[in-house]
Amino acid sequence: MQLHADLTQRIVLTTPDLPWLDSPMPGVHRRMLDRDGDEIARATSLVRYAPGSAFSPHTHGGGEEFFVLEGVFSDEHGDYPAGTYVRNPVGSAHTPSSQPGCTILVKLWQMHPDDQTRVVVDTTTAPWHPGLVEGLQVMPLHAYGTENVALVKWAPGTQFQPHTHWGGEEIFVLEGVFSDEHGDYPAGTWLRSPHGSRHTPFSREGCTIYVKTGHLVGAEAFSNA
């Protein structure tokens, strides 16, 4: 299966408009954002666990990265409430479940095999740092090689300078409305901008976004490692 698999293409999806599709496990459904492969695939998805649902034990051959949007996600290593960011490195294994139900933004087979750091960040308590312009705050989540992952909070009326993304940029809007010269992106919007893309972002009303940069060049080199 190939869905938005060409990383040189700009993609904008309003995820609340997408259908929930069945996964192999009862009570677990997915909104697919990009995918290159079948059940084992380089993929970005929203995954929803019904209360009391679980997924079978499995190993992440290409690593797993997720952000808990709603509810509480769990596995044998712990419970992860809304606002938790987790990276499980290549070769890690777990048995996920959710007693109250949850929704996560998850990325599979997009991790360099040498990046073996397991990361768990509670973004509801982690500190914010000043950004590059007034009105911007940044919460770093992880960095490896050219890849950087962070939450970015925009105060109302914040404007950033025009810039080019080496290695591309991927954004999921968590709260408010993020904007640039190409359009307005309310909460739940997923954007992927390719290597070399350029824009001038701003937010009129304020917003919080999950953002990854520098990871869309050479991604194919380790997606099947």
CSV table of C-alpha atoms in Angstrom, one decimal:
chain,number,residue,atom,x,y,z
A,1,MET,CA,0.0,0.0,0.0
A,2,GLN,CA,1.2,3.5,-0.8
A,3,LEU,CA,-0.5,6.5,0.6
A,4,HIS,CA,1.2,9.9,0.4
A,5,ALA,CA,4.4,7.9,0.2
A,6,ASP,CA,6.3,10.3,-2.0
A,7,LEU,CA,8.3,12.4,0.5
A,8,THR,CA,9.0,15.1,-2.1
A,9,GLN,CA,5.3,16.1,-2.1
A,10,ARG,CA,3.7,18.6,0.2
A,11,ILE,CA,0.7,17.1,2.0
A,12,VAL,CA,-2.0,18.8,4.1
A,13,LEU,CA,-4.7,16.7,5.7
A,14,THR,CA,-7.6,17.7,8.0
A,15,THR,CA,-7.5,14.6,10.0
A,16,PRO,CA,-11.0,14.9,11.6
A,17,ASP,CA,-12.4,14.5,8.1
A,18,LEU,CA,-10.6,11.2,7.6
A,19,PRO,CA,-12.4,7.8,8.2
A,20,TRP,CA,-11.4,5.5,11.0
A,21,LEU,CA,-10.3,2.2,9.5
A,22,ASP,CA,-10.1,-1.2,11.2
A,23,SER,CA,-6.7,-2.5,12.3
A,24,PRO,CA,-6.0,-6.3,12.7
A,25,MET,CA,-7.1,-6.0,16.4
A,26,PRO,CA,-10.7,-5.5,17.6
A,27,GLY,CA,-11.3,-2.1,19.2
A,28,VAL,CA,-8.2,-0.5,17.5
A,29,HIS,CA,-8.8,1.8,14.5
A,30,ARG,CA,-6.5,4.0,12.4
A,31,ARG,CA,-6.6,7.2,10.4
A,32,MET,CA,-3.8,6.7,7.9
A,33,LEU,CA,-1.8,9.8,7.0
A,34,ASP,CA,1.1,8.3,5.1
A,35,ARG,CA,2.1,4.7,4.4
A,36,ASP,CA,4.6,2.8,2.3
A,37,GLY,CA,4.0,-0.9,2.8
A,38,ASP,CA,1.4,-3.3,4.1
A,39,GLU,CA,0.9,-4.2,7.7
A,40,ILE,CA,4.6,-3.8,8.3
A,41,ALA,CA,5.2,-0.3,6.8
A,42,ARG,CA,6.8,3.0,7.0
A,43,ALA,CA,3.7,4.8,8.3
A,44,THR,CA,2.3,7.8,10.1
A,45,SER,CA,-1.2,7.3,11.6
A,46,LEU,CA,-3.6,8.4,14.2
A,47,VAL,CA,-4.5,5.3,16.2
A,48,ARG,CA,-7.6,5.1,18.5
A,49,TYR,CA,-7.9,2.4,21.2
A,50,ALA,CA,-11.4,1.8,22.5
A,51,PRO,CA,-11.7,1.4,26.3
A,52,GLY,CA,-10.3,-2.0,27.3
A,53,SER,CA,-8.7,-2.8,24.0
A,54,ALA,CA,-5.2,-4.1,23.4
A,55,PHE,CA,-2.8,-4.9,20.6
A,56,SER,CA,-0.9,-8.2,20.4
A,57,PRO,CA,2.8,-8.3,21.5
A,58,HIS,CA,5.1,-7.1,18.8
A,59,THR,CA,8.6,-5.9,18.1
A,60,HIS,CA,9.3,-2.6,16.3
A,61,GLY,CA,11.8,-3.5,13.6
A,62,GLY,CA,12.0,0.1,12.5
A,63,GLY,CA,11.3,1.8,15.8
A,64,GLU,CA,8.2,3.6,17.0
A,65,GLU,CA,7.5,7.2,18.0
A,66,PHE,CA,4.2,8.4,19.4
A,67,PHE,CA,2.4,11.3,21.1
A,68,VAL,CA,-0.6,10.7,23.2
A,69,LEU,CA,-3.4,13.0,22.1
A,70,GLU,CA,-6.2,11.8,24.4
A,71,GLY,CA,-6.8,9.3,27.1
A,72,VAL,CA,-4.1,6.9,28.5
A,73,PHE,CA,-1.9,4.6,26.5
A,74,SER,CA,-0.3,1.7,28.4
A,75,ASP,CA,2.1,-1.1,28.0
A,76,GLU,CA,4.2,-3.3,30.3
A,77,HIS,CA,6.6,-0.4,30.8
A,78,GLY,CA,4.1,2.1,32.1
A,79,ASP,CA,1.1,4.3,31.6
A,80,TYR,CA,1.3,7.3,29.3
A,81,PRO,CA,-1.5,10.0,29.7
A,82,ALA,CA,-2.4,12.7,27.2
A,83,GLY,CA,0.6,14.9,26.5
A,84,THR,CA,3.2,12.1,26.7
A,85,TYR,CA,5.9,11.7,24.0
A,86,VAL,CA,7.5,8.3,23.6
A,87,ARG,CA,10.2,6.9,21.4
A,88,ASN,CA,10.8,3.1,21.4
A,89,PRO,CA,14.0,2.3,19.4
A,90,VAL,CA,14.6,-0.2,16.7
A,91,GLY,CA,14.3,-3.7,18.1
A,92,SER,CA,12.1,-2.8,21.1
A,93,ALA,CA,9.1,-4.8,21.9
A,94,HIS,CA,5.9,-4.2,23.9
A,95,THR,CA,2.2,-5.2,24.4
A,96,PRO,CA,0.1,-2.0,24.1
A,97,SER,CA,-3.3,-1.4,25.6
A,98,SER,CA,-5.7,1.2,27.0
A,99,GLN,CA,-8.1,0.7,29.8
A,100,PRO,CA,-9.9,4.1,29.5
A,101,GLY,CA,-9.3,4.4,25.7
A,102,CYS,CA,-6.9,6.7,23.9
A,103,THR,CA,-5.8,8.3,20.7
A,104,ILE,CA,-2.2,8.6,19.6
A,105,LEU,CA,-0.2,10.1,16.8
A,106,VAL,CA,2.3,7.3,15.8
A,107,LYS,CA,5.2,7.0,13.4
A,108,LEU,CA,6.6,3.6,12.5
A,109,TRP,CA,9.8,2.5,10.6
A,110,GLN,CA,11.1,6.1,10.6
A,111,MET,CA,14.0,5.8,13.1
A,112,HIS,CA,17.7,5.5,12.4
A,113,PRO,CA,18.9,2.1,13.7
A,114,ASP,CA,21.8,3.7,15.6
A,115,ASP,CA,19.4,5.9,17.6
A,116,GLN,CA,18.9,3.6,20.5
A,117,THR,CA,17.7,6.1,23.1
A,118,ARG,CA,14.3,5.3,24.6
A,119,VAL,CA,12.6,8.6,25.3
A,120,VAL,CA,9.6,9.4,27.5
A,121,VAL,CA,8.6,13.1,28.1
A,122,ASP,CA,5.6,14.3,30.0
A,123,THR,CA,5.0,17.5,28.1
A,124,THR,CA,2.4,18.7,30.7
A,125,THR,CA,5.3,19.2,33.2
A,126,ALA,CA,8.4,19.6,31.0
A,127,PRO,CA,9.8,23.2,30.8
A,128,TRP,CA,9.3,25.6,27.9
A,129,HIS,CA,12.2,27.6,26.5
A,130,PRO,CA,12.2,30.9,24.7
A,131,GLY,CA,12.0,30.6,20.9
A,132,LEU,CA,13.8,32.6,18.2
A,133,VAL,CA,11.2,35.3,18.1
A,134,GLU,CA,9.1,37.1,20.7
A,135,GLY,CA,5.9,35.1,21.4
A,136,LEU,CA,7.4,31.7,20.6
A,137,GLN,CA,8.2,29.0,23.1
A,138,VAL,CA,9.8,25.7,22.4
A,139,MET,CA,9.9,22.3,24.3
A,140,PRO,CA,12.6,20.1,22.8
A,141,LEU,CA,11.6,16.4,22.8
A,142,HIS,CA,14.4,14.6,20.9
A,143,ALA,CA,17.3,15.2,18.5
A,144,TYR,CA,19.4,12.7,16.5
A,145,GLY,CA,21.6,13.5,13.5
A,146,THR,CA,19.6,16.1,11.4
A,147,GLU,CA,16.3,15.1,13.1
A,148,ASN,CA,14.7,17.4,15.7
A,149,VAL,CA,11.4,16.9,17.4
A,150,ALA,CA,9.7,19.6,19.6
A,151,LEU,CA,6.5,21.2,20.7
A,152,VAL,CA,6.2,24.8,19.7
A,153,LYS,CA,3.8,27.3,21.3
A,154,TRP,CA,2.8,30.4,19.5
A,155,ALA,CA,1.3,33.4,21.3
A,156,PRO,CA,-1.5,35.2,19.5
A,157,GLY,CA,-0.1,37.4,16.7
A,158,THR,CA,3.3,35.7,16.6
A,159,GLN,CA,5.1,36.0,13.2
A,160,PHE,CA,8.2,34.0,12.2
A,161,GLN,CA,10.7,35.0,9.5
A,162,PRO,CA,10.7,33.3,6.1
A,163,HIS,CA,12.9,30.2,6.1
A,164,THR,CA,13.8,27.1,4.1
A,165,HIS,CA,13.5,23.6,5.6
A,166,TRP,CA,16.6,21.5,4.9
A,167,GLY,CA,15.4,17.9,5.4
A,168,GLY,CA,11.8,18.9,5.4
A,169,GLU,CA,9.2,19.6,8.1
A,170,GLU,CA,6.3,17.7,9.5
A,171,ILE,CA,3.6,19.4,11.7
A,172,PHE,CA,0.6,18.2,13.7
A,173,VAL,CA,-1.5,21.1,15.0
A,174,LEU,CA,-2.5,20.3,18.6
A,175,GLU,CA,-4.3,23.5,19.6
A,176,GLY,CA,-5.4,26.7,17.9
A,177,VAL,CA,-4.7,27.7,14.3
A,178,PHE,CA,-1.3,27.6,12.7
A,179,SER,CA,-0.9,29.6,9.4
A,180,ASP,CA,1.5,30.5,6.7
A,181,GLU,CA,1.1,32.1,3.2
A,182,HIS,CA,-0.4,28.9,1.9
A,183,GLY,CA,-3.3,28.7,4.3
A,184,ASP,CA,-4.7,28.3,7.8
A,185,TYR,CA,-4.4,25.0,9.6
A,186,PRO,CA,-6.8,24.3,12.6
A,187,ALA,CA,-6.2,21.8,15.4
A,188,GLY,CA,-6.0,18.3,13.9
A,189,THR,CA,-4.3,19.3,10.7
A,190,TRP,CA,-1.2,17.3,9.6
A,191,LEU,CA,1.2,19.0,7.3
A,192,ARG,CA,4.3,17.5,5.6
A,193,SER,CA,6.6,19.9,3.7
A,194,PRO,CA,9.5,18.4,1.7
A,195,HIS,CA,13.2,19.1,1.7
A,196,GLY,CA,13.9,22.6,0.4
A,197,SER,CA,10.4,23.9,1.0
A,198,ARG,CA,10.0,27.5,2.2
A,199,HIS,CA,7.3,29.4,4.1
A,200,THR,CA,6.6,32.3,6.5
A,201,PRO,CA,4.6,30.9,9.4
A,202,PHE,CA,2.5,32.8,11.9
A,203,SER,CA,-0.5,32.4,14.2
A,204,ARG,CA,-3.2,35.0,14.6
A,205,GLU,CA,-5.0,33.4,17.5
A,206,GLY,CA,-2.2,31.4,18.9
A,207,CYS,CA,-1.5,27.6,18.6
A,208,THR,CA,0.6,24.7,19.8
A,209,ILE,CA,2.1,22.4,17.3
A,210,TYR,CA,4.1,19.1,17.3
A,211,VAL,CA,6.9,19.6,14.8
A,212,LYS,CA,9.7,17.4,13.3
A,213,THR,CA,12.4,18.8,11.0
A,214,GLY,CA,15.4,17.4,9.1
A,215,HIS,CA,14.1,13.8,8.8
A,216,LEU,CA,12.7,13.7,5.2
A,217,VAL,CA,16.1,13.5,3.5
A,218,GLY,CA,17.6,10.0,3.4
A,219,ALA,CA,14.6,8.5,5.3
A,220,GLU,CA,14.3,5.6,2.8
A,221,ALA,CA,17.9,4.6,3.7
A,222,PHE,CA,16.8,3.3,7.1
A,223,SER,CA,13.1,2.8,6.7
A,224,ASN,CA,13.6,-0.9,6.2
A,225,ALA,CA,16.7,-1.3,8.4
